[in-house]
mmCIF file of C-alpha atoms in Angstrom:
data_model
loop_
_atom_site.group_PDB
_atom_site.id
_atom_site.type_symbol
_atom_site.label_atom_id
_atom_site.label_comp_id
_atom_site.label_asym_id
_atom_site.label_seq_id
_atom_site.Cartn_x
_atom_site.Cartn_y
_atom_site.Cartn_z
ATOM 1 C CA MET A 7 47.729 38.769 -17.181
ATOM 2 C CA ILE A 8 45.216 36.189 -18.348
ATOM 3 C CA ARG A 9 46.605 34.227 -21.292
ATOM 4 C CA GLN A 10 46.360 35.831 -24.692
ATOM 5 C CA SER A 11 44.182 34.531 -27.495
ATOM 6 C CA LEU A 12 44.348 34.719 -31.252
ATOM 7 C CA THR A 13 42.187 35.518 -34.192
ATOM 8 C CA PHE A 14 44.391 35.041 -37.171
ATOM 9 C CA LEU A 15 42.965 35.939 -40.428
ATOM 10 C CA THR A 16 42.400 39.603 -40.313
ATOM 11 C CA MET A 17 45.941 39.753 -41.522
ATOM 12 C CA LEU A 18 45.128 39.281 -45.156
ATOM 13 C CA LEU A 19 44.237 42.634 -46.608
ATOM 14 C CA PRO A 20 47.328 44.682 -45.758
ATOM 15 C CA ILE A 21 49.559 42.003 -47.217
ATOM 16 C CA LEU A 22 47.583 40.716 -50.168
ATOM 17 C CA GLY A 23 45.977 43.918 -51.320
ATOM 18 C CA ALA A 24 42.767 42.004 -51.898
ATOM 19 C CA SER A 25 39.306 43.194 -51.095
ATOM 20 C CA GLY A 26 37.754 41.406 -48.151
ATOM 21 C CA PRO A 27 34.234 41.006 -46.832
ATOM 22 C CA THR A 28 32.389 43.941 -45.417
ATOM 23 C CA GLN A 29 30.942 41.862 -42.569
ATOM 24 C CA ALA A 30 33.374 41.059 -39.790
ATOM 25 C CA ALA A 31 31.114 38.761 -37.783
ATOM 26 C CA SER A 32 31.346 35.068 -38.657
ATOM 27 C CA TYR A 33 28.161 33.764 -37.002
ATOM 28 C CA LYS A 34 24.596 34.966 -37.278
ATOM 29 C CA GLU A 35 21.186 33.747 -36.165
ATOM 30 C CA ILE A 36 18.410 35.042 -38.423
ATOM 31 C CA ARG A 37 14.912 33.931 -37.493
ATOM 32 C CA ASP A 38 14.954 30.165 -38.010
ATOM 33 C CA VAL A 39 18.334 29.801 -39.731
ATOM 34 C CA THR A 40 21.934 30.065 -38.589
ATOM 35 C CA VAL A 41 24.914 31.096 -40.705
ATOM 36 C CA TRP A 42 28.499 30.269 -39.856
ATOM 37 C CA CYS A 43 31.550 31.427 -41.843
ATOM 38 C CA ASP A 44 34.923 29.959 -40.933
ATOM 39 C CA VAL A 45 38.411 31.416 -41.058
ATOM 40 C CA ALA A 46 38.912 30.003 -44.553
ATOM 41 C CA MET A 47 35.987 32.123 -45.841
ATOM 42 C CA SER A 48 33.657 29.155 -46.384
ATOM 43 C CA CYS A 49 30.066 29.742 -45.224
ATOM 44 C CA SER A 50 27.209 27.448 -44.212
ATOM 45 C CA LEU A 51 23.513 28.285 -43.784
ATOM 46 C CA THR A 52 21.731 25.700 -41.629
ATOM 47 C CA LEU A 53 18.057 24.754 -41.395
ATOM 48 C CA SER A 54 17.176 22.603 -38.388
ATOM 49 C CA ALA A 55 14.299 20.123 -38.439
ATOM 50 C CA ASP A 56 11.231 20.340 -36.227
ATOM 51 C CA LYS A 57 11.988 16.904 -34.750
ATOM 52 C CA TYR A 58 14.968 14.606 -34.421
ATOM 53 C CA GLN A 59 14.129 11.853 -36.861
ATOM 54 C CA GLY A 60 14.822 11.348 -40.530
ATOM 55 C CA VAL A 61 16.698 14.299 -42.032
ATOM 56 C CA THR A 62 17.596 16.534 -39.092
ATOM 57 C CA ALA A 63 19.424 19.371 -40.861
ATOM 58 C CA LEU A 64 19.889 20.886 -44.301
ATOM 59 C CA VAL A 65 23.022 22.957 -44.859
ATOM 60 C CA LEU A 66 23.609 25.250 -47.821
ATOM 61 C CA HIS A 67 27.409 25.428 -48.019
ATOM 62 C CA ARG A 68 29.626 27.600 -50.215
ATOM 63 C CA ALA A 69 33.403 27.275 -50.313
ATOM 64 C CA ASN A 70 35.871 30.126 -50.801
ATOM 65 C CA ARG A 71 36.054 29.883 -54.578
ATOM 66 C CA LEU A 72 34.015 31.133 -57.518
ATOM 67 C CA ASN A 73 33.239 28.002 -59.527
ATOM 68 C CA ASP A 74 31.558 24.815 -58.268
ATOM 69 C CA ALA A 75 31.531 26.338 -54.794
ATOM 70 C CA ALA A 76 28.019 25.463 -53.586
ATOM 71 C CA SER A 77 26.745 22.213 -52.135
ATOM 72 C CA VAL A 78 23.718 21.137 -50.122
ATOM 73 C CA ARG A 79 24.414 18.849 -47.182
ATOM 74 C CA PHE A 80 21.885 16.702 -45.379
ATOM 75 C CA THR A 81 22.352 15.278 -41.889
ATOM 76 C CA SER A 82 20.171 12.287 -41.123
ATOM 77 C CA ALA A 83 19.223 10.145 -38.142
ATOM 78 C CA VAL A 84 18.293 7.485 -40.707
ATOM 79 C CA PRO A 85 21.473 6.072 -42.303
ATOM 80 C CA ILE A 86 21.678 7.158 -45.940
ATOM 81 C CA VAL A 87 22.638 4.343 -48.295
ATOM 82 C CA GLU A 88 23.234 4.302 -52.026
ATOM 83 C CA GLY A 89 19.884 4.585 -53.808
ATOM 84 C CA ALA A 90 18.122 6.216 -50.859
ATOM 85 C CA MET A 91 15.391 8.649 -51.912
ATOM 86 C CA LEU A 92 14.940 12.137 -50.483
ATOM 87 C CA LEU A 93 11.738 13.936 -51.464
ATOM 88 C CA LEU A 94 11.932 17.708 -50.917
ATOM 89 C CA THR A 95 8.667 19.660 -50.996
ATOM 90 C CA ILE A 96 8.270 23.445 -50.769
ATOM 91 C CA ASP A 97 5.025 24.702 -49.187
ATOM 92 C CA GLY A 98 3.350 21.359 -49.866
ATOM 93 C CA LYS A 99 3.425 21.932 -53.643
ATOM 94 C CA ASP A 100 6.686 21.946 -55.615
ATOM 95 C CA SER A 101 8.708 18.775 -55.173
ATOM 96 C CA LEU A 102 12.126 17.424 -56.073
ATOM 97 C CA THR A 103 13.457 13.897 -55.618
ATOM 98 C CA LEU A 104 17.123 13.239 -54.880
ATOM 99 C CA ILE A 105 18.583 9.757 -55.199
ATOM 100 C CA ALA A 106 21.694 9.243 -53.101
ATOM 101 C CA ASN A 107 24.842 8.159 -54.892
ATOM 102 C CA LYS A 108 27.921 6.584 -53.371
ATOM 103 C CA THR A 109 30.084 9.680 -53.911
ATOM 104 C CA GLY A 110 27.811 11.948 -51.878
ATOM 105 C CA ILE A 111 27.473 9.677 -48.832
ATOM 106 C CA LYS A 112 29.652 10.874 -45.943
ATOM 107 C CA GLU A 113 30.277 9.949 -42.303
ATOM 108 C CA ASP A 114 29.104 6.343 -42.683
ATOM 109 C CA GLY A 115 25.718 7.454 -43.990
ATOM 110 C CA ASN A 116 24.995 10.112 -41.398
ATOM 111 C CA SER A 117 25.495 12.839 -43.989
ATOM 112 C CA TYR A 118 24.892 13.303 -47.705
ATOM 113 C CA HIS A 119 26.437 16.013 -49.921
ATOM 114 C CA GLU A 120 24.641 17.045 -53.119
ATOM 115 C CA THR A 121 26.816 18.856 -55.687
ATOM 116 C CA ASN A 122 24.631 18.760 -58.821
ATOM 117 C CA PRO A 123 24.297 22.476 -59.739
ATOM 118 C CA HIS A 124 20.799 22.070 -61.203
ATOM 119 C CA LEU A 125 19.466 20.419 -58.049
ATOM 120 C CA ILE A 126 21.213 22.981 -55.853
ATOM 121 C CA ASP A 127 19.694 25.810 -57.899
ATOM 122 C CA TRP A 128 16.205 24.340 -57.389
ATOM 123 C CA ILE A 129 16.753 24.097 -53.639
ATOM 124 C CA ILE A 130 18.058 27.676 -53.398
ATOM 125 C CA LYS A 131 15.111 29.051 -55.374
ATOM 126 C CA GLY A 132 12.706 27.093 -53.175
ATOM 127 C CA MET A 133 14.333 28.360 -49.979
ATOM 128 C CA LYS A 134 14.023 31.940 -51.225
ATOM 129 C CA ALA A 135 10.417 31.697 -52.423
ATOM 130 C CA GLY A 136 8.846 29.359 -49.892
ATOM 131 C CA SER A 137 7.861 29.373 -46.243
ATOM 132 C CA THR A 138 8.306 25.709 -45.323
ATOM 133 C CA LEU A 139 10.282 22.733 -46.544
ATOM 134 C CA SER A 140 9.509 19.089 -45.863
ATOM 135 C CA ILE A 141 11.984 16.284 -46.507
ATOM 136 C CA ALA A 142 10.831 12.689 -46.692
ATOM 137 C CA ILE A 143 13.556 10.056 -46.671
ATOM 138 C CA ASP A 144 13.287 6.405 -47.696
ATOM 139 C CA SER A 145 16.541 4.596 -46.976
ATOM 140 C CA ALA A 146 17.387 0.978 -46.175
ATOM 141 C CA GLY A 147 13.777 0.148 -45.375
ATOM 142 C CA GLN A 148 13.315 3.125 -43.056
ATOM 143 C CA SER A 149 11.012 6.021 -43.886
ATOM 144 C CA SER A 150 10.554 9.337 -42.135
ATOM 145 C CA GLU A 151 9.495 12.913 -42.863
ATOM 146 C CA THR A 152 10.572 16.126 -41.159
ATOM 147 C CA GLY A 153 9.682 19.782 -41.601
ATOM 148 C CA PHE A 154 11.800 22.929 -41.742
ATOM 149 C CA SER A 155 10.977 26.614 -41.496
ATOM 150 C CA LEU A 156 12.531 28.704 -44.270
ATOM 151 C CA SER A 157 12.105 31.963 -42.367
ATOM 152 C CA GLY A 158 15.364 33.890 -42.521
ATOM 153 C CA SER A 159 16.765 32.025 -45.517
ATOM 154 C CA VAL A 160 16.954 35.071 -47.793
ATOM 155 C CA ALA A 161 18.605 37.218 -45.127
ATOM 156 C CA GLY A 162 21.023 34.375 -44.417
ATOM 157 C CA MET A 163 21.990 34.155 -48.076
ATOM 158 C CA ILE A 164 22.567 37.910 -48.196
ATOM 159 C CA PHE A 165 24.819 37.587 -45.144
ATOM 160 C CA MET A 166 26.818 34.889 -46.944
ATOM 161 C CA ASP A 167 27.045 37.001 -50.113
ATOM 162 C CA GLU A 168 28.274 39.961 -48.092
ATOM 163 C CA TYR A 169 30.761 38.003 -45.985
ATOM 164 C CA GLN A 170 32.238 36.318 -49.053
ATOM 165 C CA ASP A 171 32.354 39.603 -50.992
ATOM 166 C CA LEU A 172 29.955 38.442 -53.726
ATOM 167 C CA LEU A 173 27.143 41.006 -53.491
ATOM 168 C CA GLU A 174 25.911 42.235 -56.885
ATOM 169 C CA THR A 175 27.964 39.642 -58.770
ATOM 170 C CA SER A 176 26.642 36.754 -60.838
ATOM 171 C CA TYR A 177 27.890 34.394 -58.113
ATOM 172 C CA ALA A 178 25.639 35.825 -55.388
ATOM 173 C CA PHE A 179 22.826 33.701 -53.976
ATOM 174 C CA HIS A 180 20.368 36.587 -53.814
ATOM 175 C CA VAL A 181 21.563 40.119 -54.670
ATOM 176 C CA THR A 182 22.947 39.322 -58.111
ATOM 177 C CA GLY A 183 24.377 41.825 -60.571
ATOM 178 C CA THR A 184 27.063 42.490 -63.150
ATOM 179 C CA LYS A 185 29.792 43.559 -60.743
ATOM 180 C CA ARG A 186 33.093 41.767 -61.290
ATOM 181 C CA PRO A 187 34.000 39.651 -58.235
ATOM 182 C CA HIS A 188 37.266 40.376 -56.472
ATOM 183 C CA PRO A 189 39.868 37.609 -56.528
ATOM 184 C CA ARG A 190 39.295 35.087 -53.775
ATOM 185 C CA LEU A 191 41.546 35.413 -50.767
ATOM 186 C CA PRO A 192 44.110 32.574 -50.856
ATOM 187 C CA ILE A 193 42.892 30.816 -47.717
ATOM 188 C CA VAL A 194 42.181 27.109 -47.441
ATOM 189 C CA GLY A 195 40.658 25.368 -44.459
ATOM 190 C CA VAL A 196 42.806 22.714 -42.779
ATOM 191 C CA GLU A 197 40.499 20.169 -41.208
ATOM 192 C CA GLN A 198 42.390 16.902 -41.613
ATOM 193 C CA ARG A 199 45.723 15.744 -40.254
ATOM 194 C CA SER A 200 46.672 14.778 -43.830
ATOM 195 C CA GLN A 201 46.611 18.478 -44.800
ATOM 196 C CA VAL A 202 49.368 19.349 -42.327
ATOM 197 C CA PRO A 203 52.886 19.299 -43.838
ATOM 198 C CA ARG A 204 54.853 16.338 -42.550
ATOM 199 C CA ALA A 205 57.688 18.541 -41.255
ATOM 200 C CA ILE A 206 55.249 20.511 -39.085
ATOM 201 C CA TRP A 207 53.524 17.398 -37.792
ATOM 202 C CA ASN A 208 56.766 15.601 -36.942
ATOM 203 C CA GLY A 209 58.310 18.676 -35.366
ATOM 204 C CA TRP A 210 55.444 19.989 -33.230
ATOM 205 C CA PHE A 211 52.708 17.317 -33.004
ATOM 206 C CA ALA A 212 53.845 13.710 -33.328
ATOM 207 C CA LYS A 213 55.842 13.120 -30.138
ATOM 208 C CA GLU A 214 54.024 12.906 -26.819
ATOM 209 C CA GLN A 215 56.180 15.658 -25.323
ATOM 210 C CA ALA A 216 55.683 17.960 -28.328
ATOM 211 C CA SER A 217 54.019 21.313 -27.611
ATOM 212 C CA CYS A 218 51.044 20.593 -29.907
ATOM 213 C CA HIS A 219 50.592 16.864 -29.298
ATOM 214 C CA PHE A 220 47.021 15.506 -29.340
ATOM 215 C CA TYR A 221 46.269 12.731 -26.869
ATOM 216 C CA ARG A 222 43.111 11.932 -28.790
ATOM 217 C CA GLU A 223 43.900 9.974 -31.951
ATOM 218 C CA SER A 224 41.830 11.281 -34.866
ATOM 219 C CA SER A 225 42.319 12.166 -38.522
ATOM 220 C CA GLN A 226 40.032 15.169 -37.943
ATOM 221 C CA LEU A 227 41.509 18.325 -36.407
ATOM 222 C CA PRO A 228 39.468 20.429 -33.941
ATOM 223 C CA GLY A 229 38.754 24.101 -34.529
ATOM 224 C CA ASN A 230 39.300 26.307 -37.553
ATOM 225 C CA GLY A 231 42.698 25.490 -39.009
ATOM 226 C CA PHE A 232 43.812 27.239 -42.183
ATOM 227 C CA ARG A 233 46.562 27.688 -44.743
ATOM 228 C CA LEU A 234 47.194 31.222 -46.001
ATOM 229 C CA THR A 235 49.375 31.707 -49.080
ATOM 230 C CA LEU A 236 51.660 34.751 -49.077
ATOM 231 C CA ARG A 237 54.281 35.933 -51.559
ATOM 232 C CA SER A 238 57.122 34.142 -49.789
ATOM 233 C CA GLY A 239 55.336 31.030 -48.532
ATOM 234 C CA ASP A 240 52.400 29.600 -46.594
ATOM 235 C CA VAL A 241 51.241 30.454 -43.081
ATOM 236 C CA TYR A 242 49.496 27.604 -41.268
ATOM 237 C CA GLY A 243 47.207 28.373 -38.333
ATOM 238 C CA LEU A 244 46.610 25.030 -36.639
ATOM 239 C CA PRO A 245 44.887 23.752 -33.504
ATOM 240 C CA CYS A 246 47.708 22.981 -31.097
ATOM 241 C CA GLY A 247 46.945 20.236 -28.621
ATOM 242 C CA ASP A 248 43.733 19.359 -26.819
ATOM 243 C CA GLY A 249 41.497 22.260 -25.852
ATOM 244 C CA GLY A 250 39.259 22.805 -22.877
ATOM 245 C CA ALA A 251 35.536 23.384 -22.658
ATOM 246 C CA TYR A 252 35.611 26.826 -24.273
ATOM 247 C CA ASN A 253 39.224 27.556 -25.291
ATOM 248 C CA GLN A 254 41.109 25.830 -28.107
ATOM 249 C CA PRO A 255 44.836 26.589 -28.334
ATOM 250 C CA PHE A 256 46.391 27.296 -31.726
ATOM 251 C CA ALA A 257 49.841 27.826 -33.179
ATOM 252 C CA ALA A 258 51.096 29.462 -36.378
ATOM 253 C CA PHE A 259 53.799 28.055 -38.642
ATOM 254 C CA PHE A 260 55.500 29.323 -41.785
ATOM 255 C CA VAL A 261 56.513 27.129 -44.730
ATOM 256 C CA PRO A 262 58.761 29.238 -47.017
ATOM 257 C CA LYS A 263 58.778 28.775 -50.777
ATOM 258 C CA ASN A 264 62.567 28.920 -50.591
ATOM 259 C CA GLU A 265 63.363 25.334 -49.638
ATOM 260 C CA ASN A 266 66.755 26.408 -48.296
ATOM 261 C CA LEU A 267 64.975 28.197 -45.448
ATOM 262 C CA PRO A 268 63.647 26.284 -42.414
ATOM 263 C CA ILE A 269 60.013 25.699 -41.550
ATOM 264 C CA LYS A 270 59.410 27.430 -38.234
ATOM 265 C CA ALA A 271 56.829 28.754 -35.802
ATOM 266 C CA VAL A 272 55.732 32.296 -36.639
ATOM 267 C CA PRO A 273 57.014 34.829 -34.071
ATOM 268 C CA PHE A 274 54.539 37.014 -32.180
ATOM 269 C CA LEU A 275 56.178 40.300 -31.220
ATOM 270 C CA LEU A 276 55.227 42.665 -28.416
ATOM 271 C CA ASP A 277 57.354 45.813 -28.178
ATOM 272 C CA GLY A 278 59.750 44.118 -30.579
ATOM 273 C CA ASN A 279 60.220 41.069 -28.335
ATOM 274 C CA ASN A 280 59.081 37.537 -29.105
ATOM 275 C CA THR A 281 56.245 36.588 -26.741
ATOM 276 C CA ASP A 282 56.970 32.837 -26.891
ATOM 277 C CA SER A 283 58.112 31.786 -23.431
ATOM 278 C CA GLY A 284 59.180 28.368 -24.672
ATOM 279 C CA ALA A 285 56.277 26.708 -22.857
ATOM 280 C CA GLY A 286 54.178 26.357 -25.995
ATOM 281 C CA PRO A 287 51.650 28.539 -27.788
ATOM 282 C CA ASP A 288 49.584 31.261 -26.182
ATOM 283 C CA LEU A 289 47.045 31.553 -28.988
ATOM 284 C CA TRP A 290 43.366 30.688 -28.699
ATOM 285 C CA ASN A 291 40.030 30.513 -30.530
ATOM 286 C CA ILE A 292 41.040 31.812 -33.921
ATOM 287 C CA GLY A 293 38.739 34.106 -35.875
ATOM 288 C CA TYR A 294 39.005 36.407 -38.855
ATOM 289 C CA ASP A 295 38.240 40.038 -39.699
ATOM 290 C CA ALA A 296 39.437 40.660 -43.244
ATOM 291 C CA ARG A 297 37.808 44.097 -43.292
ATOM 292 C CA LYS A 298 40.452 45.469 -40.932
ATOM 293 C CA GLY A 299 43.286 43.145 -41.812
ATOM 294 C CA VAL A 300 43.803 42.288 -38.157
ATOM 295 C CA LEU A 301 44.273 39.091 -36.220
ATOM 296 C CA THR A 302 42.097 39.087 -33.084
ATOM 297 C CA SER A 303 42.783 36.699 -30.240
ATOM 298 C CA TYR A 304 40.188 36.072 -27.541
ATOM 299 C CA PHE A 305 40.896 33.924 -24.492
ATOM 300 C CA LYS A 306 37.844 33.319 -22.304
ATOM 301 C CA ALA A 307 38.571 33.251 -18.582
ATOM 302 C CA ARG A 308 35.289 31.376 -18.216
ATOM 303 C CA GLY A 309 32.514 30.092 -20.455
ATOM 304 C CA LEU A 310 30.228 33.106 -20.041
ATOM 305 C CA GLY A 311 32.747 35.244 -21.883
ATOM 306 C CA ASP A 312 32.407 38.084 -19.372
ATOM 307 C CA CYS A 313 36.144 38.153 -18.638
ATOM 308 C CA GLY A 314 39.384 37.344 -20.377
ATOM 309 C CA VAL A 315 41.917 38.864 -22.761
ATOM 310 C CA GLN A 316 41.595 40.051 -26.342
ATOM 311 C CA THR A 317 44.750 40.702 -28.350
ATOM 312 C CA LYS A 318 44.949 42.120 -31.861
ATOM 313 C CA TRP A 319 47.906 41.354 -34.085
ATOM 314 C CA GLN A 320 49.089 42.517 -37.501
ATOM 315 C CA LEU A 321 50.765 40.069 -39.863
ATOM 316 C CA ASN A 322 53.915 41.385 -41.524
ATOM 317 C CA GLU A 323 55.890 39.993 -44.444
ATOM 318 C CA VAL A 324 59.325 41.586 -44.844
ATOM 319 C CA GLY A 325 61.450 39.824 -47.435
ATOM 320 C CA ASP A 326 61.354 36.174 -46.431
ATOM 321 C CA ALA A 327 60.491 37.006 -42.830
ATOM 322 C CA VAL A 328 56.924 36.612 -41.568
ATOM 323 C CA PHE A 329 55.822 37.696 -38.094
ATOM 324 C CA PHE A 330 52.845 38.992 -36.133
ATOM 325 C CA GLU A 331 53.135 42.285 -34.277
ATOM 326 C CA ALA A 332 50.861 43.245 -31.399
ATOM 327 C CA MET A 333 48.503 46.159 -31.988
ATOM 328 C CA GLU A 334 46.587 46.231 -28.702
ATOM 329 C CA ILE A 335 45.642 44.151 -25.689
ATOM 330 C CA ARG A 336 42.352 44.527 -23.818
ATOM 331 C CA GLU A 337 41.638 42.746 -20.567
ATOM 332 C CA LYS A 338 38.802 42.277 -18.078
ATOM 333 C CA GLY A 339 39.816 40.356 -14.987
ATOM 334 C CA ASP A 340 36.544 40.554 -13.046
ATOM 335 C CA CYS A 341 34.283 37.610 -13.886
ATOM 336 C CA ASP A 342 31.196 39.352 -12.542
ATOM 337 C CA GLY A 343 28.535 38.563 -15.144
ATOM 338 C CA ASN A 344 28.912 42.018 -16.697
ATOM 339 C CA TYR A 345 30.038 41.839 -20.328
ATOM 340 C CA ALA A 346 30.993 45.548 -20.206
ATOM 341 C CA GLY A 347 30.256 46.024 -23.891
ATOM 342 C CA GLY A 348 32.320 43.035 -24.991
ATOM 343 C CA PRO A 349 36.082 42.598 -25.525
ATOM 344 C CA ASP A 350 36.368 45.559 -27.913
ATOM 345 C CA LYS A 351 35.199 47.833 -25.065
ATOM 346 C CA TRP A 352 37.288 46.371 -22.267
ATOM 347 C CA PRO A 353 40.120 48.438 -20.737
ATOM 348 C CA LYS A 354 43.220 48.635 -22.890
ATOM 349 C CA THR A 355 46.249 47.329 -21.014
ATOM 350 C CA TRP A 356 48.709 47.733 -23.895
ATOM 351 C CA PRO A 357 49.963 50.017 -25.274
ATOM 352 C CA VAL A 358 49.712 52.137 -22.152
ATOM 353 C CA GLU A 359 48.327 55.526 -23.084
ATOM 354 C CA ASP A 360 49.760 58.683 -21.528
#
């Protein structure tokens, strides 16, 4: 059998009793914008410039919380320094000037994050009402102007509102209302090595022979790591070692609130038996479907995605024990260019039906 993959987060609803998003998909292309929502329920809407100079992308980002969740992020080919000026103009008429401060400058000046709610509100209103956006940047003696199409922005914001379960609430970007928002799911993205508990890092990552060791030294972790808080402790879904061109391995760990209990890898059970062969994790390309409360794993046998294995798991919390239990496995071994309806339509190889 081709190696299994994992899509962790769909586990939340059955355990937490919280209401999740109605949209399972995490990526969408809508006209001239793209929207990506990660396993930690943070979403980003991206506008790409018409040429690679000056400001090359504008990203409307919203974290998985209710207050102070939104930010606007600029990526620039011109290094952004303190005091740099960004002039934003909607449809050649309404304009706003941003002056870069030291706090907002990221990635050695290649990125700038704006968190002022009044400025963000202006940008959101302009994206919804306008057709085009131009951004002129004047930074460190370099000046440049780029244009962006706003087509698809409203639909992209609605997608974000729906995915983050904020439709018809006062927190929505577009379809606002008086509906009370559900509590946020207790998921936090884990993107930096510093966010990984020391016991996990020392036990599974630090040594060269460890199952999750990275040969590439970096403070940034690849893929969509997360921390999920349960009643009895925290589940960590973490990238586990260096990935290939289209498959990133992951592993799951449990940190119990009861400090007398050990930190350990989360078991994955198939027919009641632990699937860990001792050779390391068999989990790949994590994703999240909170609507169904299921963890979906997808291992690509090749980059086209026309063959591979999809496994769905259910997270269980029984007392202080946390484990994943297999729900179904679907497999397509023929890499023939035929997607056959996608992994959800592939032949089911487990459980075997009579």
